[in-house]
PDB file of C-alpha atoms in Angstrom:
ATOM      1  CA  UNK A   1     -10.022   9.257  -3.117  1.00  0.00           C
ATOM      2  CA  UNK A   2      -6.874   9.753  -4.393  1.00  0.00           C
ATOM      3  CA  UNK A   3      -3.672   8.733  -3.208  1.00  0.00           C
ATOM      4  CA  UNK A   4       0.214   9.962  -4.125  1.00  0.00           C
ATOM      5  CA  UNK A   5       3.100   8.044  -2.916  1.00  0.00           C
ATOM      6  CA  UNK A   6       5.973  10.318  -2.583  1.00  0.00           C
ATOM      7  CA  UNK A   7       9.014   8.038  -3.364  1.00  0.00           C
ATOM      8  CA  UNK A   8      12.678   9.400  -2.433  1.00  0.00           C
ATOM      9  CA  UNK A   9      15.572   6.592  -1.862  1.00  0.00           C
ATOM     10  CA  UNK A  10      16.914   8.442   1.448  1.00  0.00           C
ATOM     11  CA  UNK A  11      14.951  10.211   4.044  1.00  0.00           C
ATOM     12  CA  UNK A  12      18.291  12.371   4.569  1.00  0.00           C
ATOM     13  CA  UNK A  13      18.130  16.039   5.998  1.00  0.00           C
ATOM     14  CA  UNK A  14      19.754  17.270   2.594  1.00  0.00           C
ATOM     15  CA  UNK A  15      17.386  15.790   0.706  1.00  0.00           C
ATOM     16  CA  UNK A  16      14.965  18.539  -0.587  1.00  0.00           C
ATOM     17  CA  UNK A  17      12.256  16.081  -2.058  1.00  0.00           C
ATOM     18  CA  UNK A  18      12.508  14.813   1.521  1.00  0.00           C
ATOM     19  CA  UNK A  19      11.597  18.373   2.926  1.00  0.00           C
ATOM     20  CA  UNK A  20       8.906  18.869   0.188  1.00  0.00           C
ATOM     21  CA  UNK A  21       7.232  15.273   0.661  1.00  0.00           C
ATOM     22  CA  UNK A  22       7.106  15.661   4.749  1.00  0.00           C
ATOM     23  CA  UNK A  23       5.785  19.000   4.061  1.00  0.00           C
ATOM     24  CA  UNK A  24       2.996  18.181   1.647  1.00  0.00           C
ATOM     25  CA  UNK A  25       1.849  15.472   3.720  1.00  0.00           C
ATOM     26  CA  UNK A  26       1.383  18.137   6.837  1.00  0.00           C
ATOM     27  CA  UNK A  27      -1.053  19.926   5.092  1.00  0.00           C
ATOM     28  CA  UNK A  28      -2.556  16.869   2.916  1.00  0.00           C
ATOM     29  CA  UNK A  29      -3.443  13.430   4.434  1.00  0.00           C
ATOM     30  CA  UNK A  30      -3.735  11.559   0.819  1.00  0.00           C
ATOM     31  CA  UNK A  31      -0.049  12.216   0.337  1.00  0.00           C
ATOM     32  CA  UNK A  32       2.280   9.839   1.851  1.00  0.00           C
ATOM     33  CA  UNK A  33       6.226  10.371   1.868  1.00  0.00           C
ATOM     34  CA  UNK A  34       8.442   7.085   1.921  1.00  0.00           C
ATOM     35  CA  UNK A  35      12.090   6.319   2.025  1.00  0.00           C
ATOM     36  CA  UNK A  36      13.763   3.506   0.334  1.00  0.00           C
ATOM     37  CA  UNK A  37      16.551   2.570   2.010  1.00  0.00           C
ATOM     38  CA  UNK A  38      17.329   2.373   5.506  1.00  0.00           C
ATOM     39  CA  UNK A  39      21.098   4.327   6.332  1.00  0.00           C
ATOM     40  CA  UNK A  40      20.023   7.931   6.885  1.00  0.00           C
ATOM     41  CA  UNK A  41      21.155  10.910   9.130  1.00  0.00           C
ATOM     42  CA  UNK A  42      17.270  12.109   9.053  1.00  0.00           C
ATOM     43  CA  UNK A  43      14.862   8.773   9.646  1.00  0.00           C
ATOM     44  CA  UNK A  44      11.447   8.975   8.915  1.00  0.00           C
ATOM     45  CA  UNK A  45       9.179  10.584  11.637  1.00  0.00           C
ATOM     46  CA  UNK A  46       5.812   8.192  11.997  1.00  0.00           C
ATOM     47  CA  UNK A  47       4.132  11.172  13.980  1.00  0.00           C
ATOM     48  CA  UNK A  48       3.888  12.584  10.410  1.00  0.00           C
ATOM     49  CA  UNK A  49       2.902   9.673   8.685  1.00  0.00           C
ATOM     50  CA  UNK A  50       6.263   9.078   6.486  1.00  0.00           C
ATOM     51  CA  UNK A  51       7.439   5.402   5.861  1.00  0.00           C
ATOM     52  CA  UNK A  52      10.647   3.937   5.907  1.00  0.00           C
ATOM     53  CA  UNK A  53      10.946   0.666   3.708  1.00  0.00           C
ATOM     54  CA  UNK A  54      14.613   0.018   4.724  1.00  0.00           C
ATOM     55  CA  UNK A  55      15.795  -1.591   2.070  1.00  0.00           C
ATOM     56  CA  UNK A  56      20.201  -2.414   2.299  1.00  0.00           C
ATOM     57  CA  UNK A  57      20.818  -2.147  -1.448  1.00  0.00           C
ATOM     58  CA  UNK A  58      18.259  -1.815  -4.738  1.00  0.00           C
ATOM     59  CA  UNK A  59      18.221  -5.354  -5.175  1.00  0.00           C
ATOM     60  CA  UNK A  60      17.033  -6.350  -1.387  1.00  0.00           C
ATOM     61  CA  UNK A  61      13.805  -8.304  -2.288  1.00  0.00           C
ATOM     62  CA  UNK A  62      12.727  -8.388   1.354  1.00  0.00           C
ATOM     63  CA  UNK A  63      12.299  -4.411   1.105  1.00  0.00           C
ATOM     64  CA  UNK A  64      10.842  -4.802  -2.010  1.00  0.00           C
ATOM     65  CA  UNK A  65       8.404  -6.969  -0.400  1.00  0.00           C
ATOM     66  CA  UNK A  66       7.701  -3.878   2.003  1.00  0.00           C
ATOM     67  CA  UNK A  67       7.124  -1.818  -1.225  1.00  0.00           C
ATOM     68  CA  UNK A  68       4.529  -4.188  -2.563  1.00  0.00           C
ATOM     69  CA  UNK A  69       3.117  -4.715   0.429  1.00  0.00           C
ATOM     70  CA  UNK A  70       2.466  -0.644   0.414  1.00  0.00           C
ATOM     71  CA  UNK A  71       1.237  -0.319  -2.764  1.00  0.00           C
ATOM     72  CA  UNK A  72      -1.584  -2.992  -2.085  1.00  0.00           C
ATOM     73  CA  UNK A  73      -2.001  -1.674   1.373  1.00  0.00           C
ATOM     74  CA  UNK A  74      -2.644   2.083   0.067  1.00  0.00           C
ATOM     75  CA  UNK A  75      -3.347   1.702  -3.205  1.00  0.00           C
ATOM     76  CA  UNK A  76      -1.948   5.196  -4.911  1.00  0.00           C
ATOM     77  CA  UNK A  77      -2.887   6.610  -7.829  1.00  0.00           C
ATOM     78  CA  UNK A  78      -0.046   8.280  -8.730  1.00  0.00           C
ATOM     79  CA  UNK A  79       3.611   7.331  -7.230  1.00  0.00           C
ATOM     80  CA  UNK A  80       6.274  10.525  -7.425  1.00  0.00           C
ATOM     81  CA  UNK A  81       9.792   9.527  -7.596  1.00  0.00           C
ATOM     82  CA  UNK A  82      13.016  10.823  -7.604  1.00  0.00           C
ATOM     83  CA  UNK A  83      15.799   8.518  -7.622  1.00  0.00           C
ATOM     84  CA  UNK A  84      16.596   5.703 -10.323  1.00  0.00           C
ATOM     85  CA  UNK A  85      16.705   2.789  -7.784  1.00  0.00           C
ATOM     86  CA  UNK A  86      13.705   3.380  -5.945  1.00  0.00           C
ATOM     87  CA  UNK A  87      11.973   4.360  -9.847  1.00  0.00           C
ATOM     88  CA  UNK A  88      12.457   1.159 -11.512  1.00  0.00           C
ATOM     89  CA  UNK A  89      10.753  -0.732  -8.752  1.00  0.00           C
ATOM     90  CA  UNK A  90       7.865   1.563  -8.328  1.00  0.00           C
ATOM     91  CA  UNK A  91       7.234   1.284 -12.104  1.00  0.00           C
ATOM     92  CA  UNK A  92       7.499  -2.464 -12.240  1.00  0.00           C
ATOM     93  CA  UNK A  93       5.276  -2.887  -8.621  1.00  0.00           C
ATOM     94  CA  UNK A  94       2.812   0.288  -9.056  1.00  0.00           C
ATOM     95  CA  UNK A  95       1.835  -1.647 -12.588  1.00  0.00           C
ATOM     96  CA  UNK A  96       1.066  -5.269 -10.572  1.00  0.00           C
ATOM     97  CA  UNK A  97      -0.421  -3.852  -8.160  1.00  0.00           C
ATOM     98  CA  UNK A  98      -3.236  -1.779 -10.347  1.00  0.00           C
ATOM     99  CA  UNK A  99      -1.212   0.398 -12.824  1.00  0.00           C
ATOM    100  CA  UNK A 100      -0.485   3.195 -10.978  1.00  0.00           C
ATOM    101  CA  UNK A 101       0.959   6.052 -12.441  1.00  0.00           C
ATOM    102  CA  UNK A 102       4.375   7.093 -12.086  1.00  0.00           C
ATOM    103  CA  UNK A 103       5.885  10.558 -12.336  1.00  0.00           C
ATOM    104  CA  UNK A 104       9.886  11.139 -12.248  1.00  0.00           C
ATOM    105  CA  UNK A 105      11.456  14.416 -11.497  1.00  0.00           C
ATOM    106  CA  UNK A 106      15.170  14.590 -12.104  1.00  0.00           C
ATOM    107  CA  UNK A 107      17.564  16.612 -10.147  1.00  0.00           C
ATOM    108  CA  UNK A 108      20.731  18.127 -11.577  1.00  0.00           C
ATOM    109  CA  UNK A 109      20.835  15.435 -13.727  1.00  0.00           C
ATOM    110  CA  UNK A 110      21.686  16.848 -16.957  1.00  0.00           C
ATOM    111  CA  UNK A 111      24.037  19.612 -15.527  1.00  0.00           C
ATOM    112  CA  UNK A 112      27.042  17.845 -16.237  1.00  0.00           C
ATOM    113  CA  UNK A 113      26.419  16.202 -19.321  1.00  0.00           C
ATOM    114  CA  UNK A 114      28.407  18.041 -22.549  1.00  0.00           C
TER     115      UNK A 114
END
């Protein structure tokens, strides 16, 4: 069956790929919503399956332990991120752990540039 990590780098209540991750996982058990790092005004509810990885900063290999750890444990096919940090190590760990695929969506990102 497949599986879809749902990657966002702050399980915040302004976070809209937050909303949409808890909200596709209600109606969907093979999607599961994560947070990267652990300061957040919104935590991660377990009653609807969301994980919080906790990580302090983008290079805190004990969180990117966690990650690994969650890729082997659920074994995705496809891991959705939004957020460069969180990104680069679900590219590099989704590939170890059995070449997931990886899809980025960028937000406002190119609003500003000239």
């Amino acid at each position: 069956m497949s599986r879809v990590l749902h990657l966002v780098n702050a399980a915040d209540s302004q976070s809209i790929p937050w909303e949409v991750g808890l909200r596709l996982s209600a109606r969907d058990s093979r999607i599961l919503p994560a947070s990267f790092y652990a300061a957040s005004s919104f935590p991660p509810d377990a009653r609807q399956g969301a994980v919080a990885l906790d990580l302090v900063s983008a290079g805190d290999l004990r969180g990117v332990g966690r990650l690994w750890r969650l890729l082997r444990r659920e074994r995705p096919t496809l891991i959705h991120v939004h957020h460069t940090a969180s990104s680069l190590w679900a590219l590099v760990l989704g590939r170890l752990a059995g070449g997931c695929r990886l899809v980025k969506t960028e937000h406002n990102d190119h609003r500003f540039q000239p």
